[in-house]
Coordinates of C-alpha atoms and ligand atoms in Angstrom, one line a residue:
M10 CA 23.2 17.9 -35.2
S11 CA 26.8 18.5 -34.2
A12 CA 29.2 15.7 -33.6
H13 CA 29.5 16.6 -29.9
S14 CA 25.7 16.4 -29.5
V15 CA 25.5 13.0 -31.1
E16 CA 28.5 11.8 -29.0
D17 CA 26.8 13.1 -25.8
I18 CA 23.5 11.4 -26.7
K19 CA 25.2 8.1 -27.4
A20 CA 27.3 8.1 -24.3
G21 CA 24.4 9.2 -22.1
S22 CA 21.9 6.9 -23.5
G23 CA 22.2 4.1 -21.0
R24 CA 23.2 1.7 -23.7
L25 CA 20.7 2.9 -26.3
R26 CA 17.7 3.3 -24.1
G27 CA 17.5 7.1 -23.8
T28 CA 13.9 8.2 -23.1
L29 CA 12.5 6.1 -26.0
L30 CA 9.8 4.5 -23.8
D31 CA 8.5 8.0 -22.9
S32 CA 8.8 9.3 -26.4
L33 CA 6.8 6.3 -27.7
A34 CA 4.1 6.8 -25.1
N35 CA 3.7 10.5 -25.7
P36 CA 0.3 10.9 -27.4
V37 CA 0.7 14.6 -28.1
T38 CA 3.0 14.2 -31.1
G39 CA 3.8 11.7 -33.8
A40 CA 7.5 12.5 -33.3
L41 CA 10.1 11.4 -30.8
A42 CA 12.2 13.6 -28.5
D43 CA 15.3 14.9 -30.4
A44 CA 17.8 12.6 -28.6
D45 CA 15.5 9.6 -29.1
Q46 CA 15.5 10.3 -32.9
V47 CA 19.2 9.6 -32.8
L48 CA 18.9 6.5 -30.6
I49 CA 16.1 4.8 -32.5
K50 CA 18.4 4.4 -35.4
Y51 CA 20.4 1.8 -33.4
H52 CA 17.1 -0.1 -33.1
G53 CA 16.7 -0.1 -36.9
S54 CA 14.3 2.8 -37.5
Y55 CA 14.4 6.4 -38.7
Q56 CA 11.9 9.1 -38.0
Q57 CA 10.8 10.7 -41.3
D58 CA 8.0 12.9 -42.6
D59 CA 6.2 12.9 -45.9
R60 CA 8.0 15.7 -47.8
D61 CA 5.2 15.8 -50.4
L62 CA 2.9 17.1 -47.6
R63 CA 5.3 19.5 -45.8
D64 CA 4.1 22.7 -47.3
E65 CA 0.4 21.8 -47.1
R66 CA 0.7 20.8 -43.4
R67 CA 2.7 23.9 -42.5
L68 CA 0.0 26.1 -44.0
A69 CA -2.6 24.2 -42.1
K70 CA -0.5 24.7 -38.9
L71 CA -0.2 21.0 -38.5
E72 CA 3.0 19.2 -37.4
P73 CA 4.7 17.4 -40.3
D74 CA 3.2 14.0 -41.3
Y75 CA 5.6 12.0 -39.2
S76 CA 6.1 8.3 -39.7
F77 CA 9.0 5.8 -39.3
M78 CA 11.1 3.8 -41.7
I79 CA 12.0 0.4 -40.3
R80 CA 15.0 -1.5 -41.7
T81 CA 15.7 -5.2 -41.1
R82 CA 19.0 -6.8 -40.2
T83 CA 19.2 -9.6 -42.7
P84 CA 22.8 -10.5 -43.4
G85 CA 23.3 -11.5 -47.0
G86 CA 19.6 -10.8 -47.6
V87 CA 18.7 -14.5 -47.0
V88 CA 15.1 -15.0 -45.8
T89 CA 12.9 -18.1 -45.8
P90 CA 9.6 -18.3 -47.6
A91 CA 7.8 -18.2 -44.2
Q92 CA 9.7 -15.0 -43.3
W93 CA 8.8 -13.6 -46.6
L94 CA 5.1 -14.2 -46.0
G95 CA 5.4 -12.8 -42.5
L96 CA 7.0 -9.6 -43.7
D97 CA 4.5 -9.3 -46.5
A98 CA 1.7 -9.4 -43.9
I99 CA 3.5 -6.9 -41.7
A100 CA 4.0 -4.5 -44.5
T101 CA 0.4 -4.8 -45.6
T102 CA -0.9 -4.3 -42.0
Y103 CA 1.4 -1.6 -40.6
A104 CA 3.3 0.2 -43.5
E105 CA 2.8 2.0 -46.7
R106 CA 4.2 1.4 -50.2
G107 CA 4.8 -2.3 -49.8
L108 CA 8.2 -3.9 -49.2
R109 CA 11.4 -2.2 -50.3
I110 CA 14.7 -4.1 -50.9
T111 CA 17.7 -2.0 -50.2
T112 CA 21.2 -1.7 -51.7
R113 CA 22.5 -3.6 -48.6
Q114 CA 20.1 -6.6 -48.9
A115 CA 17.7 -5.5 -46.2
F116 CA 14.0 -4.8 -46.2
Q117 CA 12.7 -1.4 -45.5
L118 CA 9.1 -0.6 -44.4
H119 CA 8.0 3.0 -44.9
G120 CA 5.2 5.0 -43.3
V121 CA 4.8 3.2 -40.0
I122 CA 3.2 5.6 -37.5
K123 CA 4.6 5.9 -34.0
G124 CA 1.7 4.1 -32.4
R125 CA 2.3 1.1 -34.6
L126 CA 6.1 0.9 -34.2
K127 CA 6.0 -1.5 -31.3
P128 CA 3.6 -4.0 -32.8
T129 CA 5.5 -3.9 -36.1
M130 CA 8.8 -4.6 -34.3
Q131 CA 7.2 -7.4 -32.4
A132 CA 5.8 -8.9 -35.5
I133 CA 9.2 -8.8 -37.2
N134 CA 10.8 -10.5 -34.3
A135 CA 8.0 -13.1 -34.3
Q136 CA 9.4 -14.0 -37.8
L137 CA 12.8 -14.7 -36.1
M138 CA 14.2 -11.6 -37.7
D139 CA 15.3 -8.3 -36.1
T140 CA 16.2 -4.7 -36.9
L141 CA 18.9 -4.3 -34.3
A142 CA 21.9 -2.2 -35.5
A143 CA 20.4 -1.8 -39.0
C144 CA 21.2 1.9 -38.6
G145 CA 23.3 4.0 -36.3
D146 CA 27.1 4.3 -35.6
V147 CA 27.7 0.6 -35.5
N148 CA 28.3 -2.2 -38.0
R149 CA 25.3 -2.3 -40.4
N150 CA 23.7 -5.1 -42.3
V151 CA 26.5 -7.3 -43.6
A152 CA 26.3 -7.6 -47.4
V153 CA 27.1 -10.9 -49.0
A154 CA 27.3 -11.9 -52.7
A155 CA 23.9 -13.1 -53.7
N156 CA 25.4 -14.4 -56.8
P157 CA 24.2 -18.0 -57.3
H158 CA 26.9 -18.8 -59.9
E159 CA 29.4 -19.8 -57.3
S160 CA 26.9 -21.8 -55.3
R161 CA 29.6 -24.1 -53.9
V162 CA 31.0 -21.5 -51.6
H163 CA 28.0 -19.4 -51.0
A164 CA 26.8 -21.3 -48.0
A165 CA 30.2 -21.1 -46.3
V166 CA 30.6 -17.4 -47.0
Y167 CA 27.1 -16.6 -45.9
A168 CA 27.5 -18.5 -42.7
Q169 CA 30.7 -16.6 -42.0
A170 CA 29.0 -13.2 -42.7
A171 CA 26.0 -14.1 -40.5
A172 CA 28.2 -15.1 -37.6
L173 CA 30.2 -11.8 -38.0
S174 CA 27.0 -9.8 -38.0
D175 CA 26.0 -11.4 -34.7
H176 CA 29.5 -10.9 -33.3
L177 CA 29.4 -7.2 -34.0
L178 CA 26.0 -6.5 -32.5
P179 CA 26.0 -3.9 -29.7
N180 CA 25.8 -5.6 -26.3
S181 CA 22.6 -4.1 -24.9
R182 CA 19.3 -5.5 -23.8
A183 CA 17.6 -2.1 -24.7
Y184 CA 16.1 -3.5 -27.9
Y185 CA 14.5 -6.4 -26.1
E186 CA 13.2 -4.2 -23.2
I187 CA 11.8 -1.5 -25.4
W188 CA 10.2 -3.5 -28.2
L189 CA 9.7 -7.0 -26.7
D190 CA 8.8 -6.1 -23.1
E191 CA 11.8 -7.9 -21.6
E192 CA 12.1 -7.0 -17.9
R193 CA 14.9 -4.7 -16.8
V194 CA 17.4 -6.5 -14.6
A195 CA 20.4 -5.5 -12.5
G196 CA 23.1 -4.1 -14.9
S197 CA 20.6 -3.0 -17.6
G198 CA 21.8 0.3 -18.9
S199 CA 25.5 -0.3 -18.2
E200 CA 26.1 -3.6 -20.0
D201 CA 29.8 -4.2 -20.8
D202 CA 30.4 -3.7 -24.5
P203 CA 33.9 -4.7 -25.3
I204 CA 33.5 -3.8 -29.0
Y205 CA 31.7 -0.5 -29.0
G206 CA 32.1 0.8 -25.4
S207 CA 29.7 3.5 -24.4
A208 CA 30.2 5.9 -27.3
Y209 CA 29.8 3.3 -30.1
L210 CA 31.7 4.1 -33.4
P211 CA 32.3 7.6 -34.6
R212 CA 30.1 6.8 -37.6
K213 CA 28.3 4.0 -39.5
F214 CA 30.4 1.0 -40.5
K215 CA 29.8 -1.4 -43.4
I216 CA 31.1 -4.8 -44.3
G217 CA 30.7 -6.8 -47.5
F218 CA 31.7 -10.3 -48.6
A219 CA 32.3 -10.7 -52.4
I220 CA 32.6 -14.0 -54.3
P221 CA 34.6 -13.4 -57.5
P222 CA 34.1 -13.2 -60.5
V223 CA 31.0 -11.2 -59.6
N224 CA 31.3 -8.0 -57.6
D225 CA 27.6 -7.6 -56.9
V226 CA 28.3 -6.2 -53.4
D227 CA 30.6 -3.5 -54.8
V228 CA 33.1 -4.6 -52.2
F229 CA 35.4 -1.6 -52.7
A230 CA 32.6 0.7 -51.6
Q231 CA 32.6 -1.0 -48.1
D232 CA 34.5 0.1 -45.0
L233 CA 35.7 -3.5 -44.7
G234 CA 35.6 -6.0 -47.6
F235 CA 36.2 -9.7 -47.7
I236 CA 36.9 -11.0 -51.2
A237 CA 36.6 -14.8 -51.2
V238 CA 39.6 -16.6 -52.6
L239 CA 38.8 -19.9 -54.2
E240 CA 41.5 -22.5 -54.7
D241 CA 40.6 -25.8 -56.4
G242 CA 37.0 -24.8 -56.0
E243 CA 37.3 -24.5 -52.3
L244 CA 37.3 -21.4 -50.0
A245 CA 40.9 -20.8 -49.1
G246 CA 40.2 -17.5 -47.3
Y247 CA 39.7 -13.8 -48.1
N248 CA 41.5 -10.8 -49.4
V249 CA 40.8 -8.0 -47.0
S250 CA 40.1 -4.4 -48.2
I251 CA 39.5 -1.4 -46.0
G252 CA 38.4 2.2 -46.4
G253 CA 35.7 2.2 -49.0
G254 CA 32.8 4.6 -48.9
M255 CA 30.5 6.7 -51.2
G256 CA 29.2 9.6 -49.1
A257 CA 30.2 13.2 -50.0
S258 CA 28.7 16.7 -49.7
H259 CA 28.3 19.0 -52.6
G260 CA 31.0 21.6 -52.8
D261 CA 33.0 20.2 -49.8
P262 CA 36.4 18.9 -51.0
E263 CA 37.0 17.5 -47.5
T264 CA 34.5 14.8 -48.3
Y265 CA 34.7 12.4 -51.2
P266 CA 33.8 8.8 -52.3
R267 CA 36.8 6.5 -51.9
L268 CA 37.5 2.9 -53.0
A269 CA 38.9 0.5 -50.5
D270 CA 42.6 -0.5 -50.4
L271 CA 43.7 -4.2 -50.2
I272 CA 45.7 -4.9 -47.1
G273 CA 46.3 -8.6 -47.3
F274 CA 44.8 -12.1 -47.0
V275 CA 43.3 -14.0 -44.1
T276 CA 42.1 -17.5 -43.5
P277 CA 38.4 -18.1 -42.7
G278 CA 39.4 -18.7 -39.1
Q279 CA 41.0 -15.2 -38.9
V280 CA 38.0 -13.2 -40.2
T281 CA 36.4 -12.4 -36.8
A282 CA 39.7 -11.3 -35.3
V283 CA 40.6 -9.0 -38.2
A284 CA 37.1 -7.5 -38.4
T285 CA 37.1 -6.8 -34.6
A286 CA 40.5 -5.2 -35.0
V287 CA 39.4 -2.9 -37.8
V288 CA 36.2 -2.0 -36.0
T289 CA 37.9 -1.2 -32.7
A290 CA 40.8 0.7 -34.3
Q291 CA 38.2 2.8 -36.1
R292 CA 36.4 3.2 -32.8
D293 CA 39.5 4.5 -31.1
F294 CA 41.0 6.6 -34.0
G295 CA 38.0 7.8 -36.1
N296 CA 37.2 11.5 -36.1
R297 CA 34.6 12.3 -33.3
E298 CA 34.8 16.0 -33.9
V299 CA 33.4 16.3 -37.4
R300 CA 30.8 13.8 -38.4
K301 CA 31.4 14.4 -42.1
R302 CA 35.0 13.2 -41.7
A303 CA 34.2 10.3 -39.3
R304 CA 34.1 7.4 -41.7
L305 CA 37.0 4.9 -41.8
K306 CA 38.1 6.2 -45.2
Y307 CA 39.1 9.5 -43.7
T308 CA 40.8 7.9 -40.7
L309 CA 43.0 6.1 -43.3
D310 CA 43.7 9.2 -45.3
D311 CA 44.4 11.3 -42.2
R312 CA 46.6 8.8 -40.4
G313 CA 48.0 6.6 -43.2
L314 CA 47.1 3.2 -44.5
D315 CA 50.3 1.5 -43.3
W316 CA 49.9 3.0 -39.8
F317 CA 46.3 1.7 -39.6
K318 CA 47.2 -1.7 -40.9
Q319 CA 49.8 -2.0 -38.1
Q320 CA 47.1 -1.1 -35.6
V321 CA 44.9 -3.8 -37.0
E322 CA 47.7 -6.5 -36.9
A323 CA 48.6 -5.6 -33.4
R324 CA 45.0 -5.9 -32.2
A325 CA 44.4 -9.1 -34.2
G326 CA 47.6 -10.7 -33.0
F327 CA 48.8 -11.8 -36.4
T328 CA 50.3 -10.4 -39.6
L329 CA 48.2 -10.5 -42.7
S330 CA 49.6 -12.5 -45.6
P331 CA 50.0 -10.9 -49.0
A332 CA 46.8 -10.5 -51.0
R333 CA 46.2 -13.4 -53.4
P334 CA 45.2 -13.1 -57.1
F335 CA 41.5 -12.6 -57.9
A336 CA 39.5 -11.1 -60.7
F337 CA 36.1 -9.6 -61.0
D338 CA 34.4 -9.6 -64.3
H339 CA 31.4 -7.4 -63.5
S340 CA 29.4 -5.7 -60.8
G341 CA 25.6 -5.8 -60.6
D342 CA 23.4 -8.8 -61.0
R343 CA 22.8 -11.4 -63.7
F344 CA 19.2 -12.3 -64.4
G345 CA 17.3 -15.4 -65.1
W346 CA 17.9 -19.0 -64.2
V347 CA 21.2 -20.5 -63.3
E348 CA 22.0 -24.0 -62.1
G349 CA 24.0 -24.4 -58.9
H350 CA 26.7 -27.0 -58.2
D351 CA 24.2 -29.3 -56.5
G352 CA 21.7 -29.3 -59.4
A353 CA 19.3 -26.8 -57.7
W354 CA 18.3 -23.8 -59.8
H355 CA 18.3 -20.1 -58.9
L356 CA 16.2 -17.4 -60.5
T357 CA 17.2 -13.8 -60.3
L358 CA 14.3 -11.4 -60.8
R359 CA 14.5 -7.7 -61.6
L360 CA 12.6 -5.4 -59.2
L361 CA 12.4 -1.7 -60.0
S362 CA 14.4 0.1 -57.3
G363 CA 13.6 -2.9 -55.0
R364 CA 10.0 -1.7 -54.5
I365 CA 7.6 -4.6 -54.2
L366 CA 4.0 -3.4 -54.6
D367 CA 0.9 -4.3 -56.5
G368 CA 0.9 -1.5 -59.0
P369 CA 0.6 -0.6 -62.7
D370 CA 3.6 -2.8 -63.6
G371 CA 2.1 -5.9 -62.1
A372 CA 0.9 -7.5 -59.0
H373 CA 4.5 -8.0 -57.7
L374 CA 3.6 -8.3 -54.0
T375 CA 0.9 -10.8 -54.7
G376 CA 3.1 -12.7 -57.1
L377 CA 5.9 -13.1 -54.7
R378 CA 3.4 -14.1 -52.0
E379 CA 2.1 -16.8 -54.2
I380 CA 5.7 -18.0 -55.0
A381 CA 6.6 -17.9 -51.2
K382 CA 3.6 -20.2 -50.6
V383 CA 5.0 -22.9 -52.9
H384 CA 8.8 -22.3 -52.7
A385 CA 10.8 -24.6 -50.4
G386 CA 14.3 -23.0 -50.9
D387 CA 15.1 -19.5 -49.8
F388 CA 15.0 -16.0 -51.1
R389 CA 18.1 -13.8 -51.4
L390 CA 17.8 -10.1 -51.6
T391 CA 20.6 -8.8 -53.8
P392 CA 22.8 -5.7 -53.1
N393 CA 21.3 -4.2 -56.2
Q394 CA 17.8 -4.2 -55.0
N395 CA 16.8 -7.4 -56.9
L396 CA 15.7 -10.8 -55.7
V397 CA 17.0 -14.4 -56.2
I398 CA 14.5 -17.2 -55.8
A399 CA 17.2 -19.7 -54.6
S400 CA 17.4 -23.5 -54.5
V401 CA 14.5 -24.5 -56.8
P402 CA 14.3 -28.1 -57.9
A403 CA 14.5 -28.5 -61.7
A404 CA 11.0 -30.0 -61.6
Q405 CA 9.5 -26.8 -60.0
R406 CA 11.0 -24.3 -62.5
A407 CA 8.0 -24.3 -64.8
S408 CA 5.5 -23.6 -62.0
I409 CA 7.7 -20.7 -60.6
D410 CA 8.0 -19.3 -64.2
A411 CA 4.2 -19.4 -64.5
L412 CA 3.7 -17.4 -61.3
V413 CA 6.5 -15.0 -62.4
D414 CA 4.8 -14.4 -65.8
A415 CA 1.3 -14.2 -64.4
H416 CA 2.2 -11.4 -62.0
G417 CA 4.3 -9.2 -64.2
L418 CA 7.6 -10.2 -62.6
D419 CA 9.0 -11.3 -66.0
G420 CA 10.5 -7.8 -66.8
F421 CA 14.0 -9.3 -66.7
R422 CA 13.2 -11.3 -69.8
S423 CA 12.7 -8.3 -72.1
A424 CA 14.2 -5.3 -70.3
S425 CA 17.2 -3.5 -71.9
P426 CA 20.6 -4.1 -70.1
L427 CA 20.5 -0.5 -69.1
R428 CA 17.2 -1.0 -67.3
L429 CA 18.4 -4.2 -65.7
K430 CA 21.6 -2.5 -64.5
S431 CA 19.9 0.6 -63.1
I432 CA 19.6 1.4 -59.4
A433 CA 18.0 4.4 -57.7
C434 CA 18.0 5.2 -54.0
V435 CA 14.7 6.0 -52.2
A436 CA 15.0 9.8 -52.1
L437 CA 11.6 11.6 -52.1
P438 CA 9.1 11.6 -50.4
T439 CA 10.6 9.9 -47.3
C440 CA 14.3 10.6 -47.3
G441 CA 14.9 13.8 -45.3
L442 CA 18.2 14.4 -47.1
A443 CA 17.0 14.1 -50.7
M444 CA 17.6 17.1 -52.9
A445 CA 16.1 15.6 -56.0
E446 CA 13.9 12.6 -57.0
A447 CA 15.6 9.2 -57.6
E448 CA 13.4 6.1 -57.2
R449 CA 10.3 7.9 -58.6
Y450 CA 12.4 9.4 -61.5
L451 CA 14.2 6.2 -62.5
P452 CA 11.5 4.8 -64.9
A453 CA 11.1 8.1 -66.8
I454 CA 14.8 8.9 -67.3
T455 CA 15.6 5.3 -68.1
A456 CA 13.1 5.4 -71.0
K457 CA 14.6 8.6 -72.3
I458 CA 18.2 7.2 -72.2
E459 CA 16.9 4.0 -73.8
S460 CA 15.6 6.1 -76.7
L461 CA 19.0 7.6 -77.1
L462 CA 20.6 4.2 -77.1
D463 CA 18.1 2.9 -79.6
A464 CA 18.9 5.8 -81.9
H465 CA 22.6 4.9 -81.8
G466 CA 22.1 1.2 -82.2
L467 CA 23.2 0.7 -78.6
I468 CA 20.1 -0.8 -76.9
D469 CA 22.0 -3.9 -76.0
A470 CA 24.9 -2.1 -74.4
P471 CA 25.2 -3.2 -70.8
I472 CA 25.6 0.3 -69.3
I473 CA 25.4 0.8 -65.5
L474 CA 23.1 3.6 -64.6
R475 CA 22.8 4.8 -61.0
I476 CA 20.7 7.7 -59.5
S477 CA 20.9 9.2 -56.1
G478 CA 18.8 12.0 -54.8
C479 CA 21.8 13.6 -53.0
P480 CA 25.5 13.1 -52.8
N481 CA 25.4 10.7 -49.9
G482 CA 25.4 8.0 -52.5
C483 CA 23.0 5.3 -51.3
S484 CA 22.7 3.8 -54.7
R485 CA 26.6 3.8 -54.9
P486 CA 26.4 6.2 -57.8
Y487 CA 30.1 6.9 -58.0
L488 CA 30.4 3.4 -59.4
G489 CA 28.0 4.0 -62.2
E490 CA 29.1 4.3 -65.8
I491 CA 26.4 7.0 -66.0
A492 CA 25.3 8.5 -62.8
L493 CA 22.9 11.3 -61.7
V494 CA 23.5 12.8 -58.3
G495 CA 20.8 15.1 -57.1
K496 CA 21.6 18.7 -56.6
A497 CA 18.1 20.4 -56.5
P498 CA 14.6 19.5 -57.6
G499 CA 15.0 18.3 -61.3
R500 CA 18.7 19.0 -61.3
Y501 CA 21.6 16.6 -61.1
N502 CA 25.4 16.3 -61.4
L503 CA 26.2 14.0 -64.3
M504 CA 29.0 11.7 -63.4
L505 CA 30.6 9.4 -66.0
G506 CA 33.4 6.9 -66.4
A507 CA 33.2 4.2 -63.8
D508 CA 34.1 0.7 -65.0
H509 CA 31.8 -2.3 -65.0
R510 CA 33.7 -4.3 -62.2
G511 CA 33.2 -1.8 -59.4
Q512 CA 37.0 -1.0 -59.4
R513 CA 37.1 2.6 -60.7
L514 CA 35.1 5.6 -59.6
N515 CA 33.5 7.9 -62.1
A516 CA 34.1 11.7 -62.3
L517 CA 32.0 14.8 -62.6
Y518 CA 31.2 15.6 -66.2
R519 CA 28.5 18.3 -66.0
E520 CA 27.3 20.1 -62.9
N521 CA 23.7 21.0 -61.8
I522 CA 21.9 20.2 -65.1
D523 CA 18.3 19.4 -65.9
E524 CA 16.9 16.6 -68.0
P525 CA 17.2 18.2 -71.4
Q526 CA 20.8 19.1 -70.6
I527 CA 21.5 15.5 -69.4
L528 CA 20.2 14.0 -72.6
A529 CA 22.0 16.6 -74.7
A530 CA 25.2 15.8 -72.9
L531 CA 24.9 12.1 -73.3
D532 CA 23.7 12.1 -77.0
P533 CA 27.1 12.9 -78.7
L534 CA 29.0 10.7 -76.2
L535 CA 26.8 7.7 -77.1
A536 CA 27.2 8.5 -80.8
D537 CA 31.0 8.4 -80.4
Y538 CA 30.8 5.3 -78.4
A539 CA 28.7 3.6 -81.0
A540 CA 31.2 4.6 -83.8
Q541 CA 34.5 4.2 -82.0
R542 CA 34.3 1.6 -79.3
H543 CA 36.5 -1.4 -79.2
P544 CA 34.9 -4.9 -79.1
A545 CA 33.3 -5.5 -75.7
E546 CA 34.6 -2.1 -74.4
G547 CA 32.3 -0.7 -71.7
F548 CA 30.9 2.8 -71.9
G549 CA 32.9 4.0 -68.9
D550 CA 36.1 2.5 -70.2
F551 CA 35.5 4.1 -73.6
L552 CA 35.1 7.6 -72.0
V553 CA 38.3 7.2 -70.0
R554 CA 40.3 5.9 -73.0
T555 CA 39.2 8.7 -75.2
G556 CA 39.9 11.3 -72.5
V557 CA 36.3 12.5 -72.1
V558 CA 36.7 12.1 -68.3
T559 CA 39.8 11.6 -66.2
P560 CA 39.3 8.8 -63.8
R561 CA 39.9 9.2 -60.2
I562 CA 42.4 6.7 -58.7
G563 CA 40.7 3.3 -58.6
I564 CA 41.6 -0.2 -57.4
S565 CA 42.0 -1.4 -61.0
L566 CA 45.1 0.7 -61.3
E567 CA 46.7 -1.0 -58.2
L568 CA 45.8 -4.4 -59.4
A569 CA 47.1 -3.9 -62.9
S570 CA 50.7 -4.8 -62.0
Ligands
SRM602 FE1 22.0 5.4 -47.2 C1 21.5 8.1 -45.2 C2 18.7 5.0 -47.6 C3 22.5 2.4 -48.6 C4 25.3 6.3 -47.7 N1 20.4 6.4 -46.4 C5 20.4 7.4 -45.6 C6 19.0 7.7 -45.1 C7 18.8 6.9 -43.8 C8 18.6 9.2 -44.9 C9 18.8 9.8 -43.5 O1 19.9 9.7 -42.9 O2 17.9 10.5 -43.1 C10 18.1 7.1 -46.2 C11 16.7 6.7 -45.9 C12 15.8 6.9 -47.1 C13 14.5 6.3 -47.0 O3 13.5 7.1 -47.0 O4 14.3 5.1 -46.9 C14 19.1 6.1 -46.8 N2 20.8 3.9 -47.8 C15 19.5 4.0 -48.0 C16 19.0 2.8 -48.8 C17 17.6 2.4 -48.3 C18 19.0 3.1 -50.3 C19 18.2 2.3 -51.2 O5 17.6 2.9 -52.0 O6 18.3 1.0 -51.1 C20 20.1 1.8 -48.4 C21 19.9 1.0 -47.2 C22 21.0 0.1 -46.9 C23 20.7 -0.9 -45.8 O7 19.9 -1.8 -46.0 O8 21.4 -0.8 -44.8 C24 21.3 2.8 -48.3 N3 23.6 4.5 -48.0 C25 23.6 3.3 -48.6 C26 24.8 3.1 -49.3 C27 25.2 1.9 -50.2 C28 25.8 0.8 -49.4 O9 25.9 0.8 -48.2 O10 26.3 -0.2 -50.0 C29 25.6 4.2 -49.0 C30 27.0 4.5 -49.6 C31 28.1 3.7 -49.0 C32 28.6 4.4 -47.8 O11 28.0 4.3 -46.7 O12 29.6 5.2 -47.9 C33 24.8 5.1 -48.2 N4 23.2 6.9 -46.5 C34 24.5 7.1 -46.9 C35 24.9 8.3 -46.3 C36 26.4 8.9 -46.5 C37 27.3 8.4 -45.4 C38 28.6 9.2 -45.4 O13 29.6 8.5 -45.2 O14 28.7 10.4 -45.7 C39 23.9 8.9 -45.6 C40 23.8 10.2 -44.8 C41 24.4 10.1 -43.4 O15 24.8 9.0 -43.0 O16 24.6 11.1 -42.8 C42 22.8 7.9 -45.7
SF4_603 FE1 18.4 9.9 -49.3 FE2 20.6 10.9 -50.5 FE3 20.5 8.4 -49.6 FE4 19.1 9.0 -51.7 S1 21.4 9.1 -51.6 S2 18.4 7.8 -50.0 S3 18.5 11.1 -51.3 S4 20.4 10.1 -48.3

């Protein structure tokens, strides 16, 4: 759909209402009217169809097998055990393929048919959760370090992020009228929205809060990043980064992944003002002609970082202080138990691509249900599709461990570092943009790369593997030391050479290759790595040092001085 069509639909939607009520009531089709397919995203849902069944249904002259994906707005991925149990019941009743944890700490439900959308939305809201603005040209789910290691500041950073998430919600009662039967009142459809106006943003917008030394949120992949600065163990404020993003299109040099630039330091009390300033400047200056060039990263490259920063400071009403020192030591999650500052314990579990099901690998859905029944702390979804069972008293550790082991959730104890550090996006069969498999392919390709690692004595090497079914980059593949980016069924671009701190993008090594070619390309590189690496040198760093790939500019270079 052209940028102009999307802009017209947004502006003419009556603050996100469109004809959604009519589309939902239409019994003739499982789909929505075209414009409503755009608008439902702002309510946290996508119309999809089962791509495995497309050909069969076309031959049978049936419409595609339409259903809807629903995504929650769960800032920082924090949910209570009661909410977990509620979502489990909702997924079991209304959706297919269990619960899915996303790379932005949300839950996704897949396979909800049109007639069940409203009861599903109502059930989610009954759990004191919502899906508002989980998709669409607005600020999305705010990501927050799930890292339990710096537990002292987690609560403060999380509270700040949750408040910012609320502050940046679109001002419209449409969600409540359509899904929760709120009555329309005078002014409905023309609510004043000082942040978004009537045309919303030119494109999606993403915010992440990181707590060094762990860059689990991949903060430099976010449109707007806040990097917590701790002084004497306390939260002094945040370094601010802008202009990160992963999405690109194959063969289109006008689109590219980009790491964010640091623009300064703010106190906790300045966060809302600076975020509002960045969002509204992007609203006013982002590209509304070409959707592929509409993200903040392109606004910065087209108009200049310094110019944009001046816009931000003028709107915020203050000048940002110089960025303060910080250091990340790794991206991704650390697994197993860790003790927080207050003596409570946190257990990070590995979940394959975030999919929670009762399946051949274990009764994971049942196991987490049983844990939720006895757990009194909370759950934290990680930005790497994993799960932290947070705030467990020391005395309860053994009983949680027993439930973990009994339900096959103990994979983190024995899995290779490669497996633990792998992420794959959803891709087929639900994603309409997928060019190749990702989530369904991850187990097989991981096992094959593990065999190579084993052969070279590298099975303990902590290599970051990321797979995306297309170049949009939902698994943040351009930050993988090894990444596969889908090109066509069974064929991928092999990207190599990111670092392990989320501070350097990888680069294209081989284009459009199949599995035997991928393994053949990796084999000699791994052999060289095994023979020539420096102590503790990451695979990506090794490939850059030895000139196998030339890195694209990364934040690490700017911080080196
Ligand atoms: Fe994404 C579009 C899934 C995180 C970049 N993403 C999609 C859609 C909705 C496909 C579509 O537009 O029809 C996918 C739905 C698949 C399905 O069947 O569920 C989809 N994205 C996901 C999730 C579920 C991947 C996962 O396996 O966990 C993640 C949900 C996050 C959330 O909870 O909000 C997800 N997507 C990301 C990320 C990573 C991140 O945000 O940290 C990125 C890269 C960062 C970025 O935005 O630059 C990402 N998704 C995209 C893009 C490319 C945007 C661009 O700038 O070009 C698209 C396509 C688009 O927007 O046109 C996209
Ligand atoms: Fe779909 Fe592409 Fe995102 Fe994977 S990276 S979920 S294939 S849009």
